[in-house]
mmCIF file of C-alpha atoms in Angstrom:
data_model
loop_
_atom_site.group_PDB
_atom_site.id
_atom_site.type_symbol
_atom_site.label_atom_id
_atom_site.label_comp_id
_atom_site.label_asym_id
_atom_site.label_seq_id
_atom_site.Cartn_x
_atom_site.Cartn_y
_atom_site.Cartn_z
ATOM 1 C CA UNK A 1 -13.717 -35.124 28.389
ATOM 2 C CA UNK A 2 -14.891 -31.930 30.111
ATOM 3 C CA UNK A 3 -11.276 -31.019 30.938
ATOM 4 C CA UNK A 4 -10.195 -31.550 27.308
ATOM 5 C CA UNK A 5 -13.050 -29.433 25.989
ATOM 6 C CA UNK A 6 -12.166 -26.636 28.390
ATOM 7 C CA UNK A 7 -8.527 -26.665 27.253
ATOM 8 C CA UNK A 8 -9.569 -26.574 23.594
ATOM 9 C CA UNK A 9 -11.922 -23.650 24.277
ATOM 10 C CA UNK A 10 -9.184 -21.802 26.163
ATOM 11 C CA UNK A 11 -6.653 -22.304 23.360
ATOM 12 C CA UNK A 12 -9.200 -21.230 20.739
ATOM 13 C CA UNK A 13 -10.024 -18.086 22.722
ATOM 14 C CA UNK A 14 -6.321 -17.233 23.074
ATOM 15 C CA UNK A 15 -5.580 -17.791 19.367
ATOM 16 C CA UNK A 16 -8.640 -15.814 18.272
ATOM 17 C CA UNK A 17 -7.666 -12.938 20.562
ATOM 18 C CA UNK A 18 -4.098 -12.975 19.206
ATOM 19 C CA UNK A 19 -5.213 -12.991 15.562
ATOM 20 C CA UNK A 20 -7.646 -10.146 16.202
ATOM 21 C CA UNK A 21 -4.833 -7.802 17.139
ATOM 22 C CA UNK A 22 -3.124 -5.588 14.602
ATOM 23 C CA UNK A 23 0.526 -6.294 14.055
ATOM 24 C CA UNK A 24 3.049 -3.660 15.135
ATOM 25 C CA UNK A 25 5.250 -2.278 12.355
ATOM 26 C CA UNK A 26 8.894 -2.184 13.349
ATOM 27 C CA UNK A 27 10.751 0.784 11.803
ATOM 28 C CA UNK A 28 13.131 -0.412 9.096
ATOM 29 C CA UNK A 29 11.607 -3.887 8.873
ATOM 30 C CA UNK A 30 10.105 -3.041 5.492
ATOM 31 C CA UNK A 31 10.793 -0.492 2.795
ATOM 32 C CA UNK A 32 9.261 2.881 3.671
ATOM 33 C CA UNK A 33 8.486 5.291 0.827
ATOM 34 C CA UNK A 34 10.183 8.660 1.225
ATOM 35 C CA UNK A 35 7.464 11.275 1.644
ATOM 36 C CA UNK A 36 4.817 8.570 1.904
ATOM 37 C CA UNK A 37 2.028 8.238 4.408
ATOM 38 C CA UNK A 38 4.339 6.618 6.973
ATOM 39 C CA UNK A 39 7.305 8.964 6.533
ATOM 40 C CA UNK A 40 7.433 10.901 9.838
ATOM 41 C CA UNK A 41 9.106 13.900 8.195
ATOM 42 C CA UNK A 42 6.204 14.313 5.770
ATOM 43 C CA UNK A 43 3.144 12.899 7.515
ATOM 44 C CA UNK A 44 2.414 16.072 9.587
ATOM 45 C CA UNK A 45 2.004 18.112 6.387
ATOM 46 C CA UNK A 46 0.952 15.724 3.609
ATOM 47 C CA UNK A 47 1.004 16.771 -0.016
ATOM 48 C CA UNK A 48 -2.304 16.801 -1.840
ATOM 49 C CA UNK A 49 -4.638 18.767 -4.079
ATOM 50 C CA UNK A 50 -5.521 21.143 -1.206
ATOM 51 C CA UNK A 51 -2.655 21.074 1.308
ATOM 52 C CA UNK A 52 -4.042 24.034 3.232
ATOM 53 C CA UNK A 53 -7.300 22.229 4.041
ATOM 54 C CA UNK A 54 -8.714 22.476 7.548
ATOM 55 C CA UNK A 55 -8.510 19.595 9.994
ATOM 56 C CA UNK A 56 -10.580 16.589 8.993
ATOM 57 C CA UNK A 57 -12.957 15.263 11.642
ATOM 58 C CA UNK A 58 -12.363 11.649 12.591
ATOM 59 C CA UNK A 59 -12.507 8.788 12.632
ATOM 60 C CA UNK A 60 -10.805 7.912 9.358
ATOM 61 C CA UNK A 61 -12.626 5.238 7.353
ATOM 62 C CA UNK A 62 -10.776 3.055 4.853
ATOM 63 C CA UNK A 63 -13.093 1.001 2.655
ATOM 64 C CA UNK A 64 -11.450 -1.878 0.766
ATOM 65 C CA UNK A 65 -13.265 -3.450 -2.206
ATOM 66 C CA UNK A 66 -12.229 -6.798 -3.676
ATOM 67 C CA UNK A 67 -12.556 -6.607 -7.469
ATOM 68 C CA UNK A 68 -9.711 -9.054 -8.038
ATOM 69 C CA UNK A 69 -11.942 -11.895 -9.172
ATOM 70 C CA UNK A 70 -10.467 -14.380 -6.702
ATOM 71 C CA UNK A 71 -10.278 -14.937 -2.986
ATOM 72 C CA UNK A 72 -7.862 -12.720 -1.067
ATOM 73 C CA UNK A 73 -6.626 -12.391 2.486
ATOM 74 C CA UNK A 74 -6.265 -9.189 4.482
ATOM 75 C CA UNK A 75 -4.296 -8.233 7.593
ATOM 76 C CA UNK A 76 -3.381 -5.060 9.430
ATOM 77 C CA UNK A 77 -0.481 -3.323 11.134
ATOM 78 C CA UNK A 78 0.049 -0.050 12.977
ATOM 79 C CA UNK A 79 3.175 1.967 13.681
ATOM 80 C CA UNK A 80 4.933 1.700 17.021
ATOM 81 C CA UNK A 81 3.217 4.189 19.346
ATOM 82 C CA UNK A 82 0.144 4.457 17.115
ATOM 83 C CA UNK A 83 -3.331 3.589 18.379
ATOM 84 C CA UNK A 84 -5.080 0.562 16.901
ATOM 85 C CA UNK A 85 -8.198 0.529 14.751
ATOM 86 C CA UNK A 86 -11.508 1.454 16.379
ATOM 87 C CA UNK A 87 -13.494 -1.566 15.156
ATOM 88 C CA UNK A 88 -10.885 -4.261 15.942
ATOM 89 C CA UNK A 89 -10.474 -5.688 12.394
ATOM 90 C CA UNK A 90 -9.490 -9.334 12.236
ATOM 91 C CA UNK A 91 -7.029 -10.746 9.709
ATOM 92 C CA UNK A 92 -8.424 -13.421 7.452
ATOM 93 C CA UNK A 93 -10.275 -13.871 4.163
ATOM 94 C CA UNK A 94 -11.414 -10.722 2.347
ATOM 95 C CA UNK A 95 -14.898 -11.061 0.927
ATOM 96 C CA UNK A 96 -16.427 -8.520 -1.442
ATOM 97 C CA UNK A 97 -15.482 -5.602 0.800
ATOM 98 C CA UNK A 98 -14.510 -4.534 4.291
ATOM 99 C CA UNK A 99 -14.405 -1.265 6.195
ATOM 100 C CA UNK A 100 -11.949 -0.212 8.899
ATOM 101 C CA UNK A 101 -12.264 2.766 11.268
ATOM 102 C CA UNK A 102 -9.110 4.470 12.545
ATOM 103 C CA UNK A 103 -8.799 7.064 15.339
ATOM 104 C CA UNK A 104 -6.853 10.312 15.263
ATOM 105 C CA UNK A 105 -3.132 9.698 15.544
ATOM 106 C CA UNK A 106 -3.216 6.347 13.723
ATOM 107 C CA UNK A 107 -0.632 5.370 11.104
ATOM 108 C CA UNK A 108 -0.155 1.945 9.612
ATOM 109 C CA UNK A 109 -0.534 -0.525 6.774
ATOM 110 C CA UNK A 110 -3.181 -2.795 5.295
ATOM 111 C CA UNK A 111 -1.829 -5.922 3.635
ATOM 112 C CA UNK A 112 -3.940 -7.572 0.920
ATOM 113 C CA UNK A 113 -2.966 -10.532 -1.254
ATOM 114 C CA UNK A 114 -3.727 -14.078 -2.319
ATOM 115 C CA UNK A 115 -1.708 -15.132 0.716
ATOM 116 C CA UNK A 116 -0.255 -12.974 3.472
ATOM 117 C CA UNK A 117 3.163 -11.667 2.493
ATOM 118 C CA UNK A 118 4.383 -8.482 4.221
ATOM 119 C CA UNK A 119 6.627 -7.756 1.228
ATOM 120 C CA UNK A 120 3.730 -7.679 -1.247
ATOM 121 C CA UNK A 121 1.467 -4.838 -2.399
ATOM 122 C CA UNK A 122 0.188 -2.771 0.499
ATOM 123 C CA UNK A 123 -1.901 0.242 1.446
ATOM 124 C CA UNK A 124 -0.182 2.741 3.749
ATOM 125 C CA UNK A 125 -2.105 5.519 5.455
ATOM 126 C CA UNK A 126 -2.005 7.928 8.370
ATOM 127 C CA UNK A 127 -4.258 10.338 10.228
ATOM 128 C CA UNK A 128 -1.684 12.156 12.286
ATOM 129 C CA UNK A 129 -1.169 15.485 14.098
ATOM 130 C CA UNK A 130 -0.921 18.388 13.803
ATOM 131 C CA UNK A 131 -3.094 18.705 10.684
ATOM 132 C CA UNK A 132 -5.081 15.467 10.932
ATOM 133 C CA UNK A 133 -5.373 15.395 7.174
ATOM 134 C CA UNK A 134 -5.576 11.787 5.949
ATOM 135 C CA UNK A 135 -2.618 10.673 3.865
ATOM 136 C CA UNK A 136 -2.452 7.509 1.751
ATOM 137 C CA UNK A 137 -0.153 5.724 -0.659
ATOM 138 C CA UNK A 138 0.010 2.348 -2.392
ATOM 139 C CA UNK A 139 3.444 0.812 -1.984
ATOM 140 C CA UNK A 140 5.198 -1.690 -4.249
ATOM 141 C CA UNK A 141 8.551 -0.738 -2.667
ATOM 142 C CA UNK A 142 9.088 -4.181 -1.131
ATOM 143 C CA UNK A 143 7.380 -6.116 -3.886
ATOM 144 C CA UNK A 144 4.264 -6.537 -6.011
ATOM 145 C CA UNK A 145 1.506 -9.103 -5.656
ATOM 146 C CA UNK A 146 -1.780 -7.488 -6.770
ATOM 147 C CA UNK A 147 -2.930 -4.169 -8.290
ATOM 148 C CA UNK A 148 -4.366 -1.560 -5.897
ATOM 149 C CA UNK A 149 -5.706 1.967 -6.335
ATOM 150 C CA UNK A 150 -7.076 4.319 -3.661
ATOM 151 C CA UNK A 151 -9.486 7.230 -4.067
ATOM 152 C CA UNK A 152 -10.480 10.290 -2.072
ATOM 153 C CA UNK A 153 -13.617 12.246 -2.891
ATOM 154 C CA UNK A 154 -14.266 10.049 -5.930
ATOM 155 C CA UNK A 155 -10.832 10.719 -7.460
ATOM 156 C CA UNK A 156 -8.036 8.140 -7.662
ATOM 157 C CA UNK A 157 -5.042 9.668 -5.916
ATOM 158 C CA UNK A 158 -2.562 6.797 -5.604
ATOM 159 C CA UNK A 159 -1.943 3.273 -6.841
ATOM 160 C CA UNK A 160 -1.860 1.395 -10.120
ATOM 161 C CA UNK A 161 -4.429 -1.022 -11.559
ATOM 162 C CA UNK A 162 -2.084 -2.583 -14.142
ATOM 163 C CA UNK A 163 -1.762 -6.379 -13.591
ATOM 164 C CA UNK A 164 2.027 -6.393 -13.820
ATOM 165 C CA UNK A 165 2.361 -10.184 -14.023
ATOM 166 C CA UNK A 166 0.354 -10.059 -17.260
ATOM 167 C CA UNK A 167 1.816 -6.879 -18.741
ATOM 168 C CA UNK A 168 4.640 -8.370 -20.796
ATOM 169 C CA UNK A 169 7.430 -7.747 -18.300
ATOM 170 C CA UNK A 170 9.462 -10.490 -16.639
ATOM 171 C CA UNK A 171 10.032 -10.378 -12.901
ATOM 172 C CA UNK A 172 13.728 -10.660 -12.087
ATOM 173 C CA UNK A 173 13.099 -12.186 -8.651
ATOM 174 C CA UNK A 174 9.778 -13.985 -8.427
ATOM 175 C CA UNK A 175 8.588 -15.837 -5.350
ATOM 176 C CA UNK A 176 5.567 -18.011 -4.556
ATOM 177 C CA UNK A 177 2.142 -16.376 -4.565
ATOM 178 C CA UNK A 178 3.332 -15.065 -6.958
ATOM 179 C CA UNK A 179 5.253 -12.071 -5.674
ATOM 180 C CA UNK A 180 7.818 -10.013 -7.557
ATOM 181 C CA UNK A 181 10.419 -8.794 -5.073
ATOM 182 C CA UNK A 182 11.522 -5.243 -5.815
ATOM 183 C CA UNK A 183 15.290 -4.976 -6.477
ATOM 184 C CA UNK A 184 15.136 -1.234 -5.653
ATOM 185 C CA UNK A 185 13.695 -1.685 -2.156
ATOM 186 C CA UNK A 186 16.752 -0.097 -0.507
ATOM 187 C CA UNK A 187 17.670 2.210 -3.369
ATOM 188 C CA UNK A 188 18.487 5.859 -2.694
ATOM 189 C CA UNK A 189 18.028 6.877 -6.330
ATOM 190 C CA UNK A 190 16.245 10.226 -6.753
ATOM 191 C CA UNK A 191 12.681 10.816 -7.797
ATOM 192 C CA UNK A 192 12.196 10.712 -11.557
ATOM 193 C CA UNK A 193 14.765 7.987 -12.146
ATOM 194 C CA UNK A 194 13.721 4.688 -13.689
ATOM 195 C CA UNK A 195 11.956 1.978 -11.750
ATOM 196 C CA UNK A 196 12.971 -1.656 -12.244
ATOM 197 C CA UNK A 197 11.568 -2.843 -15.612
ATOM 198 C CA UNK A 198 8.811 -5.009 -14.114
ATOM 199 C CA UNK A 199 7.551 -2.054 -12.034
ATOM 200 C CA UNK A 200 7.917 0.737 -14.630
ATOM 201 C CA UNK A 201 4.248 0.863 -15.767
ATOM 202 C CA UNK A 202 3.281 1.944 -12.236
ATOM 203 C CA UNK A 203 6.107 4.434 -11.656
ATOM 204 C CA UNK A 204 4.821 7.686 -10.159
ATOM 205 C CA UNK A 205 1.399 6.218 -9.384
ATOM 206 C CA UNK A 206 2.210 3.551 -6.795
ATOM 207 C CA UNK A 207 5.574 3.726 -5.044
ATOM 208 C CA UNK A 208 7.973 1.648 -7.165
ATOM 209 C CA UNK A 209 11.094 2.633 -5.194
ATOM 210 C CA UNK A 210 11.543 4.665 -1.980
ATOM 211 C CA UNK A 211 11.915 8.109 -3.610
ATOM 212 C CA UNK A 212 9.082 7.674 -6.106
ATOM 213 C CA UNK A 213 7.241 10.291 -4.080
ATOM 214 C CA UNK A 214 4.813 11.516 -6.765
ATOM 215 C CA UNK A 215 2.737 8.519 -5.647
ATOM 216 C CA UNK A 216 1.916 10.170 -2.315
ATOM 217 C CA UNK A 217 -1.449 11.851 -1.744
ATOM 218 C CA UNK A 218 -3.211 13.864 0.917
ATOM 219 C CA UNK A 219 -7.009 13.629 1.211
ATOM 220 C CA UNK A 220 -9.542 16.263 2.155
ATOM 221 C CA UNK A 221 -12.087 13.751 3.390
ATOM 222 C CA UNK A 222 -12.205 11.201 6.202
ATOM 223 C CA UNK A 223 -13.134 8.419 3.735
ATOM 224 C CA UNK A 224 -10.541 6.598 1.630
ATOM 225 C CA UNK A 225 -11.781 4.012 -0.876
ATOM 226 C CA UNK A 226 -9.247 1.406 -1.983
ATOM 227 C CA UNK A 227 -9.962 -1.068 -4.756
ATOM 228 C CA UNK A 228 -8.115 -4.325 -5.473
ATOM 229 C CA UNK A 229 -7.909 -5.540 -9.079
ATOM 230 C CA UNK A 230 -7.233 -4.556 -12.684
ATOM 231 C CA UNK A 231 -10.865 -3.469 -13.249
ATOM 232 C CA UNK A 232 -10.584 -0.776 -10.551
ATOM 233 C CA UNK A 233 -10.484 2.897 -11.621
ATOM 234 C CA UNK A 234 -7.007 3.803 -12.869
ATOM 235 C CA UNK A 235 -4.688 6.462 -11.501
ATOM 236 C CA UNK A 236 -4.091 9.124 -14.186
ATOM 237 C CA UNK A 237 -0.398 9.081 -13.215
ATOM 238 C CA UNK A 238 0.141 5.456 -14.237
ATOM 239 C CA UNK A 239 1.597 4.775 -17.666
ATOM 240 C CA UNK A 240 -0.291 3.568 -20.686
ATOM 241 C CA UNK A 241 1.615 1.382 -23.134
ATOM 242 C CA UNK A 242 2.348 4.409 -25.293
ATOM 243 C CA UNK A 243 3.436 6.722 -22.470
ATOM 244 C CA UNK A 244 5.560 3.923 -21.017
ATOM 245 C CA UNK A 245 7.372 3.513 -24.334
ATOM 246 C CA UNK A 246 8.006 7.269 -24.336
ATOM 247 C CA UNK A 247 9.255 7.123 -20.744
ATOM 248 C CA UNK A 248 11.670 4.296 -21.544
ATOM 249 C CA UNK A 249 12.862 6.018 -24.725
ATOM 250 C CA UNK A 250 13.406 9.258 -22.813
ATOM 251 C CA UNK A 251 15.346 7.471 -20.104
ATOM 252 C CA UNK A 252 17.514 5.715 -22.713
ATOM 253 C CA UNK A 253 18.165 9.042 -24.439
ATOM 254 C CA UNK A 254 19.197 10.646 -21.141
ATOM 255 C CA UNK A 255 21.588 7.759 -20.448
ATOM 256 C CA UNK A 256 23.125 8.206 -23.884
ATOM 257 C CA UNK A 257 23.566 11.951 -23.346
ATOM 258 C CA UNK A 258 25.079 11.406 -19.908
ATOM 259 C CA UNK A 259 27.458 8.799 -21.336
ATOM 260 C CA UNK A 260 28.508 11.197 -24.093
#
């Protein structure tokens, strides 16, 4: 009996230690927004309201609030060669809120959803040299599961709080969860072109295809607040019903002109 208990304790310790580690993001394993927080060509000089800001003192804090109205799970990943989080966050259920501390040089993702799905909605951020100016984006490039917005200094800078599964659009490729897989994950279409219909309300706010780079944001503070749910503050770049209709009409008009 003592031997069995010891084995169980050893296995539990090993599993707990394994789960406590952040996953390592393999380049190319998931869609990476062009110009986003994890784009190495952009990360050293992120775009933002004050791109010439001085270095931000670390560590970087990302605070995640669950306003979804249902239980969620959360997990973490860092880029190859990036340091891990300071406070050793553990994947598992997300309660009302959680807070993660990241050291200088960190870049990675935070996955939040009803169930873990690396292709779902995700937060991407970095705190990289030489500027050490935090950079964040909300990515629906791989797929959409839940609405997310992120704020810096009290202002929403990226993301979309529209609950797309309840917004009158049909997902062309829906999976369990549910998740809507993004058909434009590997698209090279330029910025300003149309997102897939299901994702259009969030175009330019969250990343809805790789070159949807208006969704990228630099921050002039070492605190990023991300909120999960449709009741979270909205990004002014996301489309209202009326502006979306105008966007679609404008895109249709452009197609007609190009065809002519």
